[in-house]
Amino acid sequence: MANEGAAFADALQAAQEAGFAEADPTLDITGGDSGHKLAILAGLAFGARVLHGEIPTEGIEQVDPRDIQYARNFGYVIRPLAIAERLEGGALDLRVHPALVPEGDPLAHVDGALNAVAIQGEMVGPSFLSGLGAGAGPTATSVAGDIIDIAKNSLAGAPVRTWNLPSESDQKIQAIADLSSRYYLRFSVRDDSGVLAALSGKLGDSGISIEQMVQHVDAGDEGTASIAMLTHHAREGDVRASLAAIDATDLTTAPTHLIRIVE
Amino acid sequence: MANEGAAFADALQAAQEAGFAEADPTLDITGGDSGHKLAILAGLAFGARVLHGEIPTEGIEQVDPRDIQYARNFGYVIRPLAIAERLEGGALDLRVHPALVPEGDPLAHVDGALNAVAIQGEMVGPSFLSGLGAGAGPTATSVAGDIIDIAKNSLAGAPVRTWNLPSESDQKIQAIADLSSRYYLRFSVRDDSGVLAALSGKLGDSGISIEQMVQHVDAGDEGTASIAMLTHHAREGDVRASLAAIDATDLTTAPTHLIRIVE
């Protein structure tokens, strides 16, 4: 999608016709499928008993071609990510959402039907694995490979492999409001002088500092403009509260769009 | 090494001090270590019984900073590769050598202490795995991980995992002379008009066609020049014979340097 800037519906139809998206694509689009997989991976990696409903999840349906273009101008690409990290205090940071990823990151090159897993181990450092995550051949190979593995182990008299099943039943998951992140923000505003100063002032009052910014007069809608910016690190709860206050004024003409930056 | 253009001895010493190269770096430099690993991988992947001495192996000691620079100008980086491929006729193409890899290839971004494996499966398509291949932490993790795996399986009453051990004892390995590849060639020549025409003529007579070419007057040596070129696909035996004939004339002032292109 990001590659072509194609409209969402066209991209989805193409993905369905190629066999990459499901006939009912709801779980693909909303991030639900990624949430299910992240719950399993968090269990295997951290022994955490997590239900996918506990994982903050956002889909890709809100990503606009303008966001893809702005991100590119800032040196980023937008990728749907599922993230699991054990924080220093012991809580888990688990989340599924589209994110701005730096162009130089290996994840930025994961495109088409490719899937990838980037792992950061304390001792082993960074590992990166990628392969096709959809399509008849790759899917059939994975299923057949698992069956062959089970059959060989069974013939060899080996019991079923024991996993590190979830052991921590009261695992603390960090509230998304407590996330510290950098953010991409896209404001839809009136094309008036003074709007930008008012916006910056309100963000600054909430302790949110702007790293880069660009303003464009909207091609379609007369009298409106888009302001895209990257923030420095901030607490998500503070950013959301500030945006809610801004969107309640007549500074903005549509809800402000937020995408997290992951690097 | 390619990153810095540092002289070979300096780069080696730095790699040893960082714990990435062995105290006796012979097997690192000559490709011997990669040859050992390729023999094992060819056994696992193809059931082939291969001795590492049967694998055509070239080290990185002949790679000159000029080659790194020329490769970059052509849009390539030089990487030490170990390659195993089952050819259509059933023979195995096995080889260890530095190679020109396109800048856009994931292998081009494997740098420092990173190692990577790129796999192309008939049904599963391309897979790519990378991680740190040297250093105390990553090495200790791998060894400890294997021991924990074996201990867990043993406690669970599982027999030692059975691998697909080599079964084909008379596996045919393609002679390097029969390889079809594109090549990077660096000629050291007299800085005379007519030399380039004579060179191109002799290559053309052997059926070797030039895709790109650049000529530089050597900074250090008066009256000499370097000609770097990329060829179209050719049979390696034909290229080697042609270069031997050219190096026997007084057209070249030093042996011509050949590096294979892998893409």
Short mmCIF file of C-alpha atoms in Angstrom, two decimals:
data_model
loop_
_atom_site.label_atom_id
_atom_site.label_comp_id
_atom_site.label_asym_id
_atom_site.label_seq_id
_atom_site.Cartn_x
_atom_site.Cartn_y
_atom_site.Cartn_z
CA MET A 1 0.00 0.00 0.00
CA ALA A 2 2.68 2.45 1.05
CA ASN A 3 4.59 1.66 -2.13
CA GLU A 4 1.95 2.76 -4.51
CA GLY A 5 -0.01 5.34 -2.59
CA ALA A 6 -3.04 3.48 -3.96
CA ALA A 7 -6.41 4.14 -2.44
CA PHE A 8 -7.20 1.79 0.42
CA ALA A 9 -10.04 -0.06 -1.26
CA ASP A 10 -8.04 -0.71 -4.43
CA ALA A 11 -5.04 -1.95 -2.45
CA LEU A 12 -7.23 -4.26 -0.39
CA GLN A 13 -8.91 -5.72 -3.44
CA ALA A 14 -5.54 -6.33 -5.10
CA ALA A 15 -4.25 -8.06 -1.94
CA GLN A 16 -7.36 -10.26 -1.82
CA GLU A 17 -7.06 -11.18 -5.49
CA ALA A 18 -3.39 -12.09 -4.96
CA GLY A 19 -4.41 -14.35 -2.07
CA PHE A 20 -2.54 -12.24 0.53
CA ALA A 21 -5.58 -10.83 2.36
CA GLU A 22 -8.42 -13.02 3.66
CA ALA A 23 -11.84 -13.06 1.96
CA ASP A 24 -13.08 -11.41 5.18
CA PRO A 25 -10.15 -9.05 5.73
CA THR A 26 -11.36 -7.61 9.05
CA LEU A 27 -8.61 -9.21 11.16
CA ASP A 28 -5.94 -8.23 8.59
CA ILE A 29 -6.99 -4.58 8.54
CA THR A 30 -7.83 -3.95 12.19
CA GLY A 31 -4.62 -5.51 13.51
CA GLY A 32 -6.61 -8.29 15.20
CA ASP A 33 -4.64 -11.05 13.50
CA SER A 34 -1.36 -9.45 14.61
CA GLY A 35 -2.75 -9.12 18.15
CA HIS A 36 -3.51 -12.85 18.30
CA LYS A 37 0.03 -13.66 17.18
CA LEU A 38 1.56 -11.14 19.59
CA ALA A 39 -0.30 -12.73 22.54
CA ILE A 40 1.23 -16.11 21.62
CA LEU A 41 4.71 -14.66 21.10
CA ALA A 42 4.59 -12.77 24.41
CA GLY A 43 3.72 -16.08 26.10
CA LEU A 44 6.68 -17.85 24.48
CA ALA A 45 9.17 -15.00 24.95
CA PHE A 46 8.27 -13.78 28.44
CA GLY A 47 6.11 -16.57 29.92
CA ALA A 48 3.33 -14.00 30.10
CA ARG A 49 -0.33 -15.05 30.06
CA VAL A 50 -1.83 -12.37 27.79
CA LEU A 51 -5.24 -12.26 26.14
CA HIS A 52 -5.22 -10.50 22.79
CA GLY A 53 -8.05 -8.26 24.01
CA GLU A 54 -5.62 -6.77 26.56
CA ILE A 55 -3.25 -5.58 23.83
CA PRO A 56 -3.72 -1.97 22.62
CA THR A 57 -4.46 -2.51 18.92
CA GLU A 58 -4.89 -0.11 16.01
CA GLY A 59 -5.42 -1.11 12.39
CA ILE A 60 -4.15 0.40 9.18
CA GLU A 61 -7.54 1.70 8.03
CA GLN A 62 -6.83 5.22 9.33
CA VAL A 63 -3.54 5.59 7.41
CA ASP A 64 -4.07 8.17 4.68
CA PRO A 65 -1.99 8.48 1.50
CA ARG A 66 -1.01 11.94 2.82
CA ASP A 67 0.54 10.32 5.90
CA ILE A 68 2.58 8.00 3.69
CA GLN A 69 3.83 10.97 1.68
CA TYR A 70 4.62 13.16 4.73
CA ALA A 71 6.40 10.24 6.41
CA ARG A 72 8.54 9.74 3.31
CA ASN A 73 9.47 13.43 3.27
CA PHE A 74 10.59 13.14 6.89
CA GLY A 75 12.73 10.05 6.01
CA TYR A 76 10.36 7.37 7.31
CA VAL A 77 8.08 4.67 5.93
CA ILE A 78 4.84 3.51 7.56
CA ARG A 79 4.72 -0.15 8.57
CA PRO A 80 2.16 -2.16 10.58
CA LEU A 81 4.03 -3.43 13.67
CA ALA A 82 3.33 -5.73 16.61
CA ILE A 83 5.67 -4.89 19.49
CA ALA A 84 6.49 -6.78 22.69
CA GLU A 85 9.11 -5.52 25.12
CA ARG A 86 9.86 -6.29 28.77
CA LEU A 87 10.32 -2.89 30.40
CA GLU A 88 12.86 -2.27 33.16
CA GLY A 89 10.24 -2.30 35.91
CA GLY A 90 9.03 -5.73 34.72
CA ALA A 91 5.82 -4.63 33.00
CA LEU A 92 5.27 -5.53 29.35
CA ASP A 93 4.94 -2.97 26.58
CA LEU A 94 2.62 -4.74 24.11
CA ARG A 95 0.98 -2.95 21.17
CA VAL A 96 -0.16 -3.36 17.57
CA HIS A 97 -0.31 -0.28 15.35
CA PRO A 98 1.03 1.28 12.17
CA ALA A 99 4.26 3.17 12.90
CA LEU A 100 6.79 5.44 11.26
CA VAL A 101 10.02 3.42 10.81
CA PRO A 102 13.28 5.07 9.66
CA GLU A 103 14.08 4.39 6.00
CA GLY A 104 17.41 2.78 6.98
CA ASP A 105 15.82 0.21 9.32
CA PRO A 106 15.61 -3.37 7.96
CA LEU A 107 11.88 -3.31 8.76
CA ALA A 108 11.46 -0.48 6.23
CA HIS A 109 12.38 -2.92 3.46
CA VAL A 110 9.73 -5.47 4.45
CA ASP A 111 7.21 -5.04 1.68
CA GLY A 112 4.60 -6.89 -0.36
CA ALA A 113 3.85 -10.29 1.16
CA LEU A 114 7.04 -10.29 3.25
CA ASN A 115 6.77 -10.64 7.03
CA ALA A 116 9.66 -10.03 9.41
CA VAL A 117 10.58 -10.51 13.04
CA ALA A 118 13.21 -8.23 14.61
CA ILE A 119 14.46 -9.55 17.96
CA GLN A 120 16.70 -7.73 20.43
CA GLY A 121 18.24 -10.11 22.96
CA GLU A 122 20.14 -9.00 26.04
CA MET A 123 23.22 -11.11 25.23
CA VAL A 124 22.69 -12.13 21.62
CA GLY A 125 22.04 -8.60 20.31
CA PRO A 126 19.89 -7.97 17.25
CA SER A 127 18.47 -10.78 15.11
CA PHE A 128 16.31 -10.30 12.04
CA LEU A 129 14.24 -12.91 10.18
CA SER A 130 12.12 -12.33 7.11
CA GLY A 131 10.13 -14.48 4.72
CA LEU A 132 6.86 -14.58 2.80
CA GLY A 133 3.94 -14.40 5.22
CA ALA A 134 1.12 -15.15 2.80
CA GLY A 135 0.39 -16.99 -0.43
CA ALA A 136 -0.39 -20.63 -1.21
CA GLY A 137 3.19 -21.97 -1.47
CA PRO A 138 4.65 -20.43 1.71
CA THR A 139 1.54 -21.25 3.78
CA ALA A 140 1.38 -24.86 2.57
CA THR A 141 5.12 -25.30 3.23
CA SER A 142 4.78 -24.09 6.84
CA VAL A 143 1.84 -26.37 7.59
CA ALA A 144 3.43 -29.39 5.89
CA GLY A 145 6.74 -28.69 7.66
CA ASP A 146 5.04 -28.71 11.07
CA ILE A 147 3.22 -31.98 10.29
CA ILE A 148 6.47 -33.62 9.12
CA ASP A 149 8.22 -32.45 12.30
CA ILE A 150 5.49 -33.89 14.51
CA ALA A 151 5.45 -37.17 12.58
CA LYS A 152 9.23 -37.58 12.75
CA ASN A 153 9.29 -36.88 16.50
CA SER A 154 6.44 -39.29 17.02
CA LEU A 155 8.16 -42.07 15.04
CA ALA A 156 11.35 -41.43 17.05
CA GLY A 157 9.41 -41.94 20.28
CA ALA A 158 9.87 -38.32 21.35
CA PRO A 159 7.09 -36.70 23.34
CA VAL A 160 5.48 -33.57 21.99
CA ARG A 161 7.87 -30.66 22.35
CA THR A 162 7.31 -28.77 25.58
CA TRP A 163 7.07 -25.04 25.22
CA ASN A 164 7.66 -22.45 27.88
CA LEU A 165 3.98 -22.04 28.51
CA PRO A 166 2.70 -18.88 30.15
CA SER A 167 3.47 -18.95 33.86
CA GLU A 168 2.84 -15.39 35.01
CA SER A 169 -0.90 -15.02 35.26
CA ASP A 170 -0.97 -11.49 36.66
CA GLN A 171 1.43 -9.95 34.18
CA LYS A 172 1.31 -6.16 34.20
CA ILE A 173 0.79 -4.61 30.77
CA GLN A 174 1.76 -0.97 30.40
CA ALA A 175 -1.23 1.30 29.70
CA ILE A 176 -0.85 2.94 26.31
CA ALA A 177 -1.29 6.33 28.07
CA ASP A 178 2.00 5.66 29.89
CA LEU A 179 3.93 4.96 26.68
CA SER A 180 6.89 7.24 26.03
CA SER A 181 7.30 7.69 22.29
CA ARG A 182 7.96 10.15 19.54
CA TYR A 183 4.89 10.94 17.45
CA TYR A 184 3.93 11.98 13.94
CA LEU A 185 0.96 14.38 14.05
CA ARG A 186 -1.11 15.65 11.14
CA PHE A 187 -3.36 18.62 11.86
CA SER A 188 -6.14 19.78 9.52
CA VAL A 189 -6.39 23.52 10.10
CA ARG A 190 -7.83 26.73 8.68
CA ASP A 191 -5.35 28.34 6.27
CA ASP A 192 -4.97 31.43 8.48
CA SER A 193 -1.90 33.16 9.83
CA GLY A 194 -1.77 32.70 13.58
CA VAL A 195 -3.06 29.11 13.55
CA LEU A 196 0.42 27.63 13.61
CA ALA A 197 1.53 29.88 16.47
CA ALA A 198 -1.58 28.98 18.46
CA LEU A 199 -1.03 25.24 17.83
CA SER A 200 2.64 25.32 18.80
CA GLY A 201 1.79 27.29 21.91
CA LYS A 202 -0.81 24.78 23.09
CA LEU A 203 1.53 21.83 22.45
CA GLY A 204 4.35 23.62 24.27
CA ASP A 205 2.09 24.34 27.25
CA SER A 206 1.54 20.55 27.53
CA GLY A 207 5.30 19.93 27.47
CA ILE A 208 5.27 18.51 23.92
CA SER A 209 8.16 19.80 21.85
CA ILE A 210 8.27 19.81 18.06
CA GLU A 211 11.29 18.40 16.26
CA GLN A 212 10.33 18.97 12.61
CA MET A 213 7.34 20.50 10.90
CA VAL A 214 5.90 21.16 7.46
CA GLN A 215 2.76 23.05 6.39
CA HIS A 216 0.88 22.62 3.09
CA VAL A 217 -2.18 24.33 1.72
CA ASP A 218 -4.65 21.53 0.90
CA ALA A 219 -5.13 21.08 -2.82
CA GLY A 220 -8.80 20.14 -2.62
CA ASP A 221 -10.39 22.05 0.20
CA GLU A 222 -10.35 25.83 -0.11
CA GLY A 223 -9.17 27.69 2.97
CA THR A 224 -7.76 24.66 4.75
CA ALA A 225 -4.18 23.46 5.26
CA SER A 226 -2.35 20.44 6.63
CA ILE A 227 0.43 20.71 9.23
CA ALA A 228 2.54 17.58 9.71
CA MET A 229 5.08 17.39 12.53
CA LEU A 230 7.36 15.02 14.39
CA THR A 231 7.55 15.46 18.17
CA HIS A 232 10.32 14.68 20.60
CA HIS A 233 9.63 11.97 23.18
CA ALA A 234 6.46 12.57 25.19
CA ARG A 235 4.03 10.60 27.33
CA GLU A 236 1.13 9.45 25.16
CA GLY A 237 -1.51 10.40 27.74
CA ASP A 238 -0.24 13.99 27.70
CA VAL A 239 -0.19 14.08 23.89
CA ARG A 240 -3.74 12.70 23.61
CA ALA A 241 -5.03 15.20 26.18
CA SER A 242 -3.39 18.08 24.37
CA LEU A 243 -4.79 16.96 20.99
CA ALA A 244 -8.28 16.57 22.47
CA ALA A 245 -8.10 20.13 23.79
CA ILE A 246 -6.83 21.42 20.43
CA ASP A 247 -9.50 19.53 18.45
CA ALA A 248 -12.16 21.07 20.74
CA THR A 249 -11.17 24.56 19.54
CA ASP A 250 -11.87 25.94 16.08
CA LEU A 251 -8.15 25.76 15.22
CA THR A 252 -8.62 22.36 13.56
CA THR A 253 -11.19 21.45 10.93
CA ALA A 254 -10.97 17.66 11.43
CA PRO A 255 -9.65 15.32 14.15
CA THR A 256 -5.85 15.38 14.40
CA HIS A 257 -4.17 12.22 13.22
CA LEU A 258 -1.46 10.56 15.38
CA ILE A 259 0.98 7.80 14.36
CA ARG A 260 3.71 6.55 16.69
CA ILE A 261 7.36 6.54 15.62
CA VAL A 262 9.34 3.32 16.29
CA GLU A 263 13.12 3.27 15.95
CA MET B 1 36.61 -3.50 6.06
CA ALA B 2 34.67 -2.33 3.02
CA ASN B 3 33.07 0.37 5.16
CA GLU B 4 36.27 2.16 5.99
CA GLY B 5 38.52 1.36 3.10
CA ALA B 6 41.10 0.71 5.82
CA ALA B 7 44.24 -1.14 4.91
CA PHE B 8 43.93 -4.89 5.35
CA ALA B 9 46.40 -5.25 8.22
CA ASP B 10 44.79 -2.44 10.23
CA ALA B 11 41.31 -3.85 9.69
CA LEU B 12 42.44 -7.32 10.73
CA GLN B 13 44.10 -6.04 13.88
CA ALA B 14 40.98 -4.07 14.82
CA ALA B 15 38.81 -7.17 14.26
CA GLN B 16 41.12 -9.25 16.45
CA GLU B 17 41.14 -6.64 19.22
CA ALA B 18 37.33 -6.51 19.14
CA GLY B 19 37.23 -10.31 19.50
CA PHE B 20 35.66 -10.85 16.06
CA ALA B 21 38.67 -12.44 14.33
CA GLU B 22 40.55 -15.41 15.81
CA ALA B 23 44.03 -14.98 17.30
CA ASP B 24 45.20 -17.11 14.36
CA PRO B 25 42.98 -15.53 11.68
CA THR B 26 44.03 -17.88 8.84
CA LEU B 27 40.66 -19.65 8.55
CA ASP B 28 38.79 -16.32 8.78
CA ILE B 29 40.81 -14.72 5.99
CA THR B 30 41.23 -17.61 3.57
CA GLY B 31 37.54 -18.58 3.63
CA GLY B 32 38.41 -21.94 5.24
CA ASP B 33 36.03 -21.40 8.15
CA SER B 34 33.19 -20.57 5.74
CA GLY B 35 34.08 -23.67 3.69
CA HIS B 36 33.73 -25.91 6.78
CA LYS B 37 30.32 -24.42 7.53
CA LEU B 38 29.19 -24.69 3.90
CA ALA B 39 30.08 -28.41 3.83
CA ILE B 40 27.82 -28.96 6.88
CA LEU B 41 25.00 -26.83 5.46
CA ALA B 42 25.15 -28.60 2.08
CA GLY B 43 24.79 -31.89 3.97
CA LEU B 44 21.74 -30.65 5.87
CA ALA B 45 20.10 -28.91 2.93
CA PHE B 46 20.76 -31.37 0.12
CA GLY B 47 21.79 -34.61 1.87
CA ALA B 48 25.13 -34.21 0.11
CA ARG B 49 28.31 -35.72 1.53
CA VAL B 50 30.81 -32.94 0.84
CA LEU B 51 34.33 -32.48 2.17
CA HIS B 52 35.31 -28.86 2.60
CA GLY B 53 38.43 -29.49 0.51
CA GLU B 54 36.16 -30.14 -2.49
CA ILE B 55 34.65 -26.65 -2.28
CA PRO B 56 36.27 -23.96 -4.49
CA THR B 57 37.38 -21.42 -1.87
CA GLU B 58 38.90 -17.95 -2.14
CA GLY B 59 39.67 -15.65 0.77
CA ILE B 60 39.37 -11.91 1.15
CA GLU B 61 43.11 -11.25 1.26
CA GLN B 62 43.22 -10.30 -2.44
CA VAL B 63 40.50 -7.66 -2.16
CA ASP B 64 42.11 -4.26 -2.66
CA PRO B 65 40.69 -0.93 -1.42
CA ARG B 66 40.54 0.04 -5.12
CA ASP B 67 38.16 -2.88 -5.76
CA ILE B 68 35.90 -1.70 -2.94
CA GLN B 69 35.84 1.80 -4.43
CA TYR B 70 35.24 0.65 -8.02
CA ALA B 71 32.48 -1.71 -6.85
CA ARG B 72 30.78 1.15 -5.02
CA ASN B 73 30.93 3.33 -8.14
CA PHE B 74 29.24 0.53 -10.09
CA GLY B 75 26.50 0.27 -7.41
CA TYR B 76 27.81 -2.80 -5.61
CA VAL B 77 29.44 -3.69 -2.30
CA ILE B 78 31.94 -6.51 -1.78
CA ARG B 79 30.90 -9.24 0.66
CA PRO B 80 32.47 -12.61 1.55
CA LEU B 81 29.89 -15.25 0.56
CA ALA B 82 29.46 -19.01 0.90
CA ILE B 83 27.04 -20.29 -1.74
CA ALA B 84 25.25 -23.64 -2.12
CA GLU B 85 22.74 -24.24 -4.89
CA ARG B 86 21.26 -27.39 -6.41
CA LEU B 87 21.53 -26.88 -10.18
CA GLU B 88 18.88 -28.10 -12.61
CA GLY B 89 20.95 -31.08 -13.72
CA GLY B 90 21.32 -32.21 -10.09
CA ALA B 91 24.93 -31.14 -9.55
CA LEU B 92 25.74 -28.77 -6.68
CA ASP B 93 27.19 -25.29 -7.17
CA LEU B 94 29.28 -24.81 -4.01
CA ARG B 95 31.75 -21.97 -3.57
CA VAL B 96 33.28 -19.57 -1.06
CA HIS B 97 34.60 -16.23 -2.30
CA PRO B 98 34.25 -12.46 -2.00
CA ALA B 99 31.59 -11.20 -4.40
CA LEU B 100 30.05 -8.00 -5.72
CA VAL B 101 26.51 -7.77 -4.30
CA PRO B 102 24.03 -5.09 -5.47
CA GLU B 103 23.66 -2.23 -2.98
CA GLY B 104 19.91 -2.92 -2.70
CA ASP B 105 20.36 -6.59 -1.70
CA PRO B 106 19.75 -7.36 2.00
CA LEU B 107 23.21 -9.02 2.05
CA ALA B 108 24.77 -5.64 1.24
CA HIS B 109 23.64 -4.35 4.65
CA VAL B 110 25.29 -7.21 6.55
CA ASP B 111 28.22 -5.43 8.12
CA GLY B 112 30.50 -5.43 11.15
CA ALA B 113 30.05 -8.61 13.19
CA LEU B 114 26.69 -9.42 11.55
CA ASN B 115 26.29 -12.75 9.75
CA ALA B 116 23.36 -13.59 7.50
CA VAL B 117 21.80 -16.53 5.71
CA ALA B 118 19.71 -15.93 2.59
CA ILE B 119 17.65 -18.98 1.60
CA GLN B 120 15.66 -19.43 -1.59
CA GLY B 121 13.16 -22.29 -1.32
CA GLU B 122 11.19 -23.71 -4.23
CA MET B 123 7.80 -23.29 -2.50
CA VAL B 124 8.59 -21.00 0.43
CA GLY B 125 10.36 -18.32 -1.59
CA PRO B 126 13.05 -16.09 -0.10
CA SER B 127 13.94 -16.17 3.61
CA PHE B 128 16.58 -14.02 5.26
CA LEU B 129 18.09 -14.41 8.72
CA SER B 130 20.73 -12.20 10.30
CA GLY B 131 22.39 -11.90 13.68
CA LEU B 132 25.74 -11.29 15.32
CA GLY B 133 28.21 -13.98 14.24
CA ALA B 134 31.04 -13.16 16.64
CA GLY B 135 31.70 -11.68 20.05
CA ALA B 136 31.56 -13.11 23.57
CA GLY B 137 27.83 -12.57 24.27
CA PRO B 138 26.37 -13.98 21.03
CA THR B 139 28.78 -16.94 21.00
CA ALA B 140 28.11 -17.85 24.64
CA THR B 141 24.35 -17.57 24.06
CA SER B 142 24.45 -19.98 21.13
CA VAL B 143 26.50 -22.58 22.98
CA ALA B 144 24.41 -22.28 26.16
CA GLY B 145 21.19 -22.44 24.10
CA ASP B 146 22.29 -25.71 22.46
CA ILE B 147 23.21 -27.23 25.83
CA ILE B 148 19.85 -26.21 27.35
CA ASP B 149 18.02 -27.72 24.35
CA ILE B 150 19.87 -31.01 24.68
CA ALA B 151 19.30 -31.12 28.46
CA LYS B 152 15.57 -30.41 28.11
CA ASN B 153 15.13 -33.07 25.45
CA SER B 154 17.10 -35.55 27.55
CA LEU B 155 14.98 -34.86 30.66
CA ALA B 156 11.83 -35.28 28.55
CA GLY B 157 13.02 -38.72 27.44
CA ALA B 158 13.45 -37.60 23.83
CA PRO B 159 16.22 -39.18 21.80
CA VAL B 160 18.83 -36.92 20.27
CA ARG B 161 17.33 -35.07 17.33
CA THR B 162 17.92 -36.88 14.07
CA TRP B 163 19.21 -34.76 11.26
CA ASN B 164 18.99 -35.46 7.56
CA LEU B 165 22.50 -36.80 7.45
CA PRO B 166 24.37 -36.90 4.14
CA SER B 167 23.06 -39.74 2.02
CA GLU B 168 24.45 -39.06 -1.44
CA SER B 169 28.07 -40.12 -1.33
CA ASP B 170 28.89 -39.49 -4.98
CA GLN B 171 27.43 -35.99 -5.20
CA LYS B 172 28.60 -34.13 -8.27
CA ILE B 173 30.04 -30.68 -7.55
CA GLN B 174 30.17 -28.26 -10.47
CA ALA B 175 33.74 -27.37 -11.48
CA ILE B 176 34.34 -23.66 -10.99
CA ALA B 177 35.44 -23.48 -14.66
CA ASP B 178 31.86 -24.39 -15.63
CA LEU B 179 30.32 -21.60 -13.55
CA SER B 180 28.24 -19.09 -15.48
CA SER B 181 28.52 -15.70 -13.81
CA ARG B 182 28.99 -12.01 -14.37
CA TYR B 183 32.43 -10.75 -13.39
CA TYR B 184 34.16 -7.64 -12.11
CA LEU B 185 37.62 -7.34 -13.70
CA ARG B 186 40.39 -4.89 -12.79
CA PHE B 187 43.23 -4.58 -15.31
CA SER B 188 46.53 -2.86 -14.53
CA VAL B 189 47.72 -1.48 -17.86
CA ARG B 190 50.17 0.92 -19.48
CA ASP B 191 48.63 4.39 -19.83
CA ASP B 192 48.76 4.28 -23.62
CA SER B 193 46.12 4.91 -26.23
CA GLY B 194 45.31 1.67 -27.98
CA VAL B 195 45.56 -0.50 -24.86
CA LEU B 196 41.83 -0.33 -24.18
CA ALA B 197 40.96 -1.21 -27.78
CA ALA B 198 43.37 -4.16 -27.71
CA LEU B 199 41.92 -5.41 -24.40
CA SER B 200 38.31 -5.14 -25.53
CA GLY B 201 39.18 -6.90 -28.76
CA LYS B 202 40.80 -9.85 -27.00
CA LEU B 203 37.87 -10.19 -24.57
CA GLY B 204 35.39 -9.99 -27.46
CA ASP B 205 37.29 -12.66 -29.40
CA SER B 206 36.74 -14.98 -26.39
CA GLY B 207 33.00 -14.22 -26.40
CA ILE B 208 33.19 -12.06 -23.25
CA SER B 209 31.08 -8.92 -23.55
CA ILE B 210 31.58 -5.80 -21.45
CA GLU B 211 28.59 -4.22 -19.73
CA GLN B 212 30.20 -1.21 -18.01
CA MET B 213 33.73 0.13 -17.87
CA VAL B 214 35.79 2.87 -16.25
CA GLN B 215 39.46 3.84 -16.73
CA HIS B 216 41.62 5.76 -14.25
CA VAL B 217 45.22 6.92 -14.46
CA ASP B 218 46.90 5.49 -11.35
CA ALA B 219 47.77 8.15 -8.80
CA GLY B 220 50.96 6.51 -7.60
CA ASP B 221 52.58 4.74 -10.52
CA GLU B 222 53.64 6.91 -13.44
CA GLY B 223 52.55 5.70 -16.87
CA THR B 224 50.11 3.10 -15.58
CA ALA B 225 46.33 3.03 -15.42
CA SER B 226 43.55 0.88 -14.00
CA ILE B 227 40.62 -0.32 -16.07
CA ALA B 228 37.67 -1.73 -14.12
CA MET B 229 34.79 -3.41 -15.90
CA LEU B 230 31.69 -5.51 -15.36
CA THR B 231 31.05 -8.30 -17.85
CA HIS B 232 27.84 -9.92 -18.99
CA HIS B 233 27.36 -13.60 -18.14
CA ALA B 234 30.23 -15.79 -19.28
CA ARG B 235 31.68 -19.22 -18.51
CA GLU B 236 34.43 -18.85 -15.94
CA GLY B 237 36.83 -21.18 -17.75
CA ASP B 238 36.60 -18.97 -20.86
CA VAL B 239 37.16 -15.80 -18.82
CA ARG B 240 40.18 -17.27 -17.01
CA ALA B 241 41.72 -18.45 -20.29
CA SER B 242 41.21 -15.05 -21.87
CA LEU B 243 42.74 -13.24 -18.85
CA ALA B 244 45.73 -15.61 -18.87
CA ALA B 245 46.31 -14.83 -22.54
CA ILE B 246 46.00 -11.09 -21.91
CA ASP B 247 48.32 -11.18 -18.87
CA ALA B 248 50.91 -13.00 -21.01
CA THR B 249 51.11 -9.97 -23.32
CA ASP B 250 52.69 -6.62 -22.42
CA LEU B 251 49.24 -4.99 -22.32
CA THR B 252 48.98 -5.52 -18.54
CA THR B 253 51.59 -4.55 -15.96
CA ALA B 254 50.25 -6.82 -13.17
CA PRO B 255 47.95 -9.87 -13.00
CA THR B 256 44.32 -8.98 -13.74
CA HIS B 257 42.03 -9.19 -10.75
CA LEU B 258 38.68 -11.03 -11.00
CA ILE B 259 35.76 -10.94 -8.52
CA ARG B 260 32.46 -12.71 -9.20
CA ILE B 261 29.15 -10.83 -9.13
CA VAL B 262 26.30 -12.47 -7.19
CA GLU B 263 22.73 -11.16 -7.50
#
